[in-house]
Structures are given as structure tokens and as C-alpha cells.
Coordinates of C-alpha atoms and ligand atoms in Angstrom, one line a residue:
X1 CA 42.0 68.9 133.1
X2 CA 43.9 72.0 134.2
X3 CA 41.6 74.9 134.7
X4 CA 41.6 78.6 136.0
X5 CA 38.7 79.8 138.2
X6 CA 37.9 83.1 140.0
X7 CA 37.7 83.7 143.7
X8 CA 37.1 86.9 145.7
X9 CA 37.3 87.1 149.4
X10 CA 34.5 89.5 150.1
X11 CA 34.4 92.6 152.5
X12 CA 33.2 90.4 155.5
X13 CA 36.1 87.9 155.0
X14 CA 38.7 90.7 154.7
X15 CA 37.3 92.7 157.7
X16 CA 37.3 89.7 159.8
X17 CA 41.0 89.0 159.1
X18 CA 40.3 85.7 157.5
X19 CA 42.4 86.3 154.3
X20 CA 45.2 84.0 155.3
X21 CA 42.9 81.3 156.5
X22 CA 40.9 81.3 153.2
X23 CA 44.0 81.3 151.1
X24 CA 45.4 78.3 153.2
X25 CA 42.3 76.2 152.1
X26 CA 43.2 76.4 148.6
X27 CA 47.0 76.1 149.0
X28 CA 46.7 72.9 151.3
X29 CA 44.8 71.2 148.6
X30 CA 47.5 71.7 146.0
X31 CA 45.6 74.4 144.1
X32 CA 47.9 77.3 142.7
X33 CA 47.2 81.0 143.1
X34 CA 48.4 82.4 139.8
X35 CA 46.9 86.0 140.3
X36 CA 46.0 88.0 143.4
X37 CA 45.1 91.7 144.3
X38 CA 43.0 93.8 146.7
X39 CA 40.3 95.8 145.1
X40 CA 37.6 98.3 146.4
X41 CA 34.9 97.8 143.8
X42 CA 32.5 100.5 142.9
X43 CA 28.8 100.2 141.9
X44 CA 29.5 100.1 138.0
X45 CA 31.8 97.2 138.6
X46 CA 29.4 95.5 140.9
X47 CA 26.8 95.6 138.1
X48 CA 29.2 94.0 135.7
X49 CA 30.4 91.2 138.2
X50 CA 26.9 90.5 139.4
X51 CA 25.2 91.1 136.1
X52 CA 23.1 87.8 136.5
X53 CA 21.6 89.1 139.7
X54 CA 20.8 92.7 138.7
X55 CA 17.0 92.1 138.5
X56 CA 16.7 90.0 141.6
X57 CA 15.1 91.5 144.7
X58 CA 18.3 91.1 146.8
X59 CA 20.6 92.8 144.3
X60 CA 20.5 96.3 146.1
X61 CA 21.7 94.6 149.3
X62 CA 24.3 92.6 147.4
X63 CA 25.7 95.8 145.8
X64 CA 25.7 97.8 149.2
X65 CA 27.6 94.8 150.6
X66 CA 30.3 94.3 147.9
X67 CA 31.2 97.9 147.6
X68 CA 31.3 98.4 151.4
X69 CA 35.0 97.6 151.7
X70 CA 37.9 96.0 149.8
X71 CA 37.9 92.4 148.5
X72 CA 40.8 90.1 147.6
X73 CA 40.5 88.8 144.1
X74 CA 42.4 85.7 142.9
X75 CA 42.7 83.3 140.0
X76 CA 43.2 79.8 141.1
X77 CA 44.6 77.0 138.9
X78 CA 44.6 73.3 139.1
X79 CA 43.0 69.9 138.0
X80 CA 39.2 70.6 137.8
X81 CA 39.9 73.9 139.5
X82 CA 36.3 75.3 139.1
X83 CA 34.5 72.2 140.7
X84 CA 37.1 71.7 143.5
X85 CA 37.1 75.4 144.5
X86 CA 33.4 75.3 144.8
X87 CA 33.7 72.3 147.0
X88 CA 36.1 74.0 149.2
X89 CA 34.0 77.0 149.4
X90 CA 30.6 75.3 150.2
X91 CA 27.2 76.2 149.1
X92 CA 25.9 79.7 148.9
X93 CA 23.8 79.8 152.1
X94 CA 26.2 79.5 155.1
X95 CA 23.5 77.7 157.3
X96 CA 23.4 74.9 154.7
X97 CA 27.2 74.8 154.0
X98 CA 28.9 71.5 155.4
X99 CA 31.4 71.9 158.1
X100 CA 34.9 71.7 156.6
X101 CA 34.0 74.1 153.9
X102 CA 35.0 77.7 154.2
X103 CA 31.4 79.0 154.4
X104 CA 30.5 76.0 156.7
X105 CA 33.4 76.9 159.1
X106 CA 33.4 80.6 159.1
X107 CA 29.9 81.8 158.5
X108 CA 26.3 81.0 159.8
X109 CA 23.7 83.1 158.3
X110 CA 20.5 82.0 156.7
X111 CA 18.8 83.3 153.6
X112 CA 15.7 84.1 155.5
X113 CA 17.6 86.4 157.9
X114 CA 19.2 88.2 155.0
X115 CA 16.0 88.7 153.2
X116 CA 14.1 89.8 156.2
X117 CA 16.7 92.5 156.8
X118 CA 17.1 93.4 153.1
X119 CA 20.9 92.7 152.9
X120 CA 23.0 90.1 151.0
X121 CA 23.8 86.7 152.4
X122 CA 27.0 87.4 154.0
X123 CA 29.2 84.4 153.0
X124 CA 32.9 85.3 153.1
X125 CA 33.8 84.5 149.6
X126 CA 32.7 84.3 146.0
X127 CA 33.7 81.6 143.5
X128 CA 32.8 81.1 139.9
X129 CA 29.9 78.7 139.5
X130 CA 31.0 77.0 136.2
X131 CA 33.7 77.2 133.6
X132 CA 31.9 79.8 131.5
X133 CA 31.4 82.0 134.5
X134 CA 35.0 81.6 135.5
X135 CA 36.3 82.8 132.1
X136 CA 33.9 85.8 132.2
X137 CA 35.1 86.7 135.7
X138 CA 38.7 86.2 135.2
X139 CA 38.5 88.6 132.1
X140 CA 36.5 91.1 134.0
X141 CA 38.8 91.3 137.1
X142 CA 42.4 90.7 135.7
X143 CA 44.5 91.8 132.7
X144 CA 46.4 88.9 131.2
X145 CA 49.7 90.3 132.3
X146 CA 48.4 90.1 135.9
X147 CA 48.0 86.2 135.6
X148 CA 51.4 84.3 136.2
X149 CA 52.8 81.1 135.1
X150 CA 55.1 79.1 137.4
X151 CA 55.5 75.6 138.7
X152 CA 54.8 74.4 142.3
X153 CA 56.1 71.2 143.9
X154 CA 52.7 69.7 143.5
X155 CA 53.0 69.8 139.8
X156 CA 56.3 67.8 140.1
X157 CA 54.4 65.0 141.7
X158 CA 50.7 65.0 140.4
X159 CA 50.5 66.9 137.1
Ligands
CMP201 P1 27.9 84.9 145.6 O1 28.6 83.4 145.5 O2 28.9 86.0 145.6 O3 26.9 85.0 144.4 C1 25.8 86.0 144.6 C2 25.6 86.4 145.9 O4 24.2 86.9 146.1 C3 25.7 85.2 146.9 O5 27.2 84.9 146.9 C4 25.2 85.9 148.1 O6 26.0 86.7 148.8 C5 24.0 86.7 147.6 N1 22.6 86.1 147.6 C6 22.2 85.0 146.9 N2 20.9 84.8 147.1 C7 20.6 85.7 147.9 C8 19.3 85.9 148.6 N3 18.1 85.3 148.3 N4 19.2 87.0 149.5 C9 20.2 87.8 149.8 N5 21.5 87.5 149.2 C10 21.6 86.5 148.3

């Protein structure tokens, strides 16, 4: 089933100049980027995007982190895009992410370290956790006119 999902390269990924390497991971799997922009989010927007985490003890550190620099926001489209994108990204905590995933290849932090220092787990990228979250996040971050429809060569052979 063709789906769309939301991804954001976080300030650590942008500041470490990993934008190209991260995008390559999705493109090489044949997933299609249908929307993309660089955004410096503010605290109000952070509260909307991370509404599920607002009452968690780590929220303050998470908000400080996400507003600390620009992020690259994308909509990614493809067969089962929500699940495959999460697979490519790896699990939330970098120390537990498998090598070969974005978090497993480019980050190493533990939850314990983040919590002891009162900051967010720094993990390069955010990706929607499920289809419902993907729809909510795409609607929050993008206007319909910013999402494009075009054909890739992969579609000619696989879709
Ligand atoms: P993300 O996928 O963007 O979703 C929520 C973010 O909160 C997560 O990545 C981490 O950056 C951060 N996070 C989740 N759990 C913790 C935690 N226990 N301590 C600090 N940061 C966390």
C-alpha cells in the first residue's frame, strides 16, 4: 500500500552535515521524497509536534534541543512507507539501534546519559511512529500545495 510519512532531520543531524547522507538512505531504498524544507521551529510549534511528550520529564530538554537550530522536514512516499522509514531510521535510543540504521550508524547516545544530563536523547532524526501519527505530522508541518506528485523510475519497475 502506498503511504506517506513524515521525517525531520533534527538540529544535530543538520549541524553535523548529515543531511545528504540521511536523504540518501531513503532514496537508495526507492522511497520518494515528495516534500522538503528547512525550518527553525519555535517553542509553540515544538509543543504541537511533541504534544504526546509534553508531560514527560524529558520534555523540557527535548524542546530546548528541537528549537536549538534548523531542521530539515520531509514527506516520504512509498509502499508501506511508515514502517520502512522507521526500519531505516532505527529505534529511538541510539545505543540500541542496529548498525545499518541511520541512528545505529551516526549516533551512540544512551537514555541514561541523556536523563542524567537533563537533555533529550540526541538521535539525528524523527520519523512518524504509525500511520495516524504520520497524517497528523504531515498536516502540521506542510500545506497540501507543498506536497508534490511525480513519478520516479522505481515506480516504472515496482509499483
Ligand atoms: P523522537 O523520535 O523525535 O521522538 C521523541 C523524542 O524524545 C525522541 O526522538 C528522543 O529525542 C526524545 N526522548 C525520548 N525518550 C527520552 C528520554 N527518556 N529521555 C530524553 N529524551 C527522550
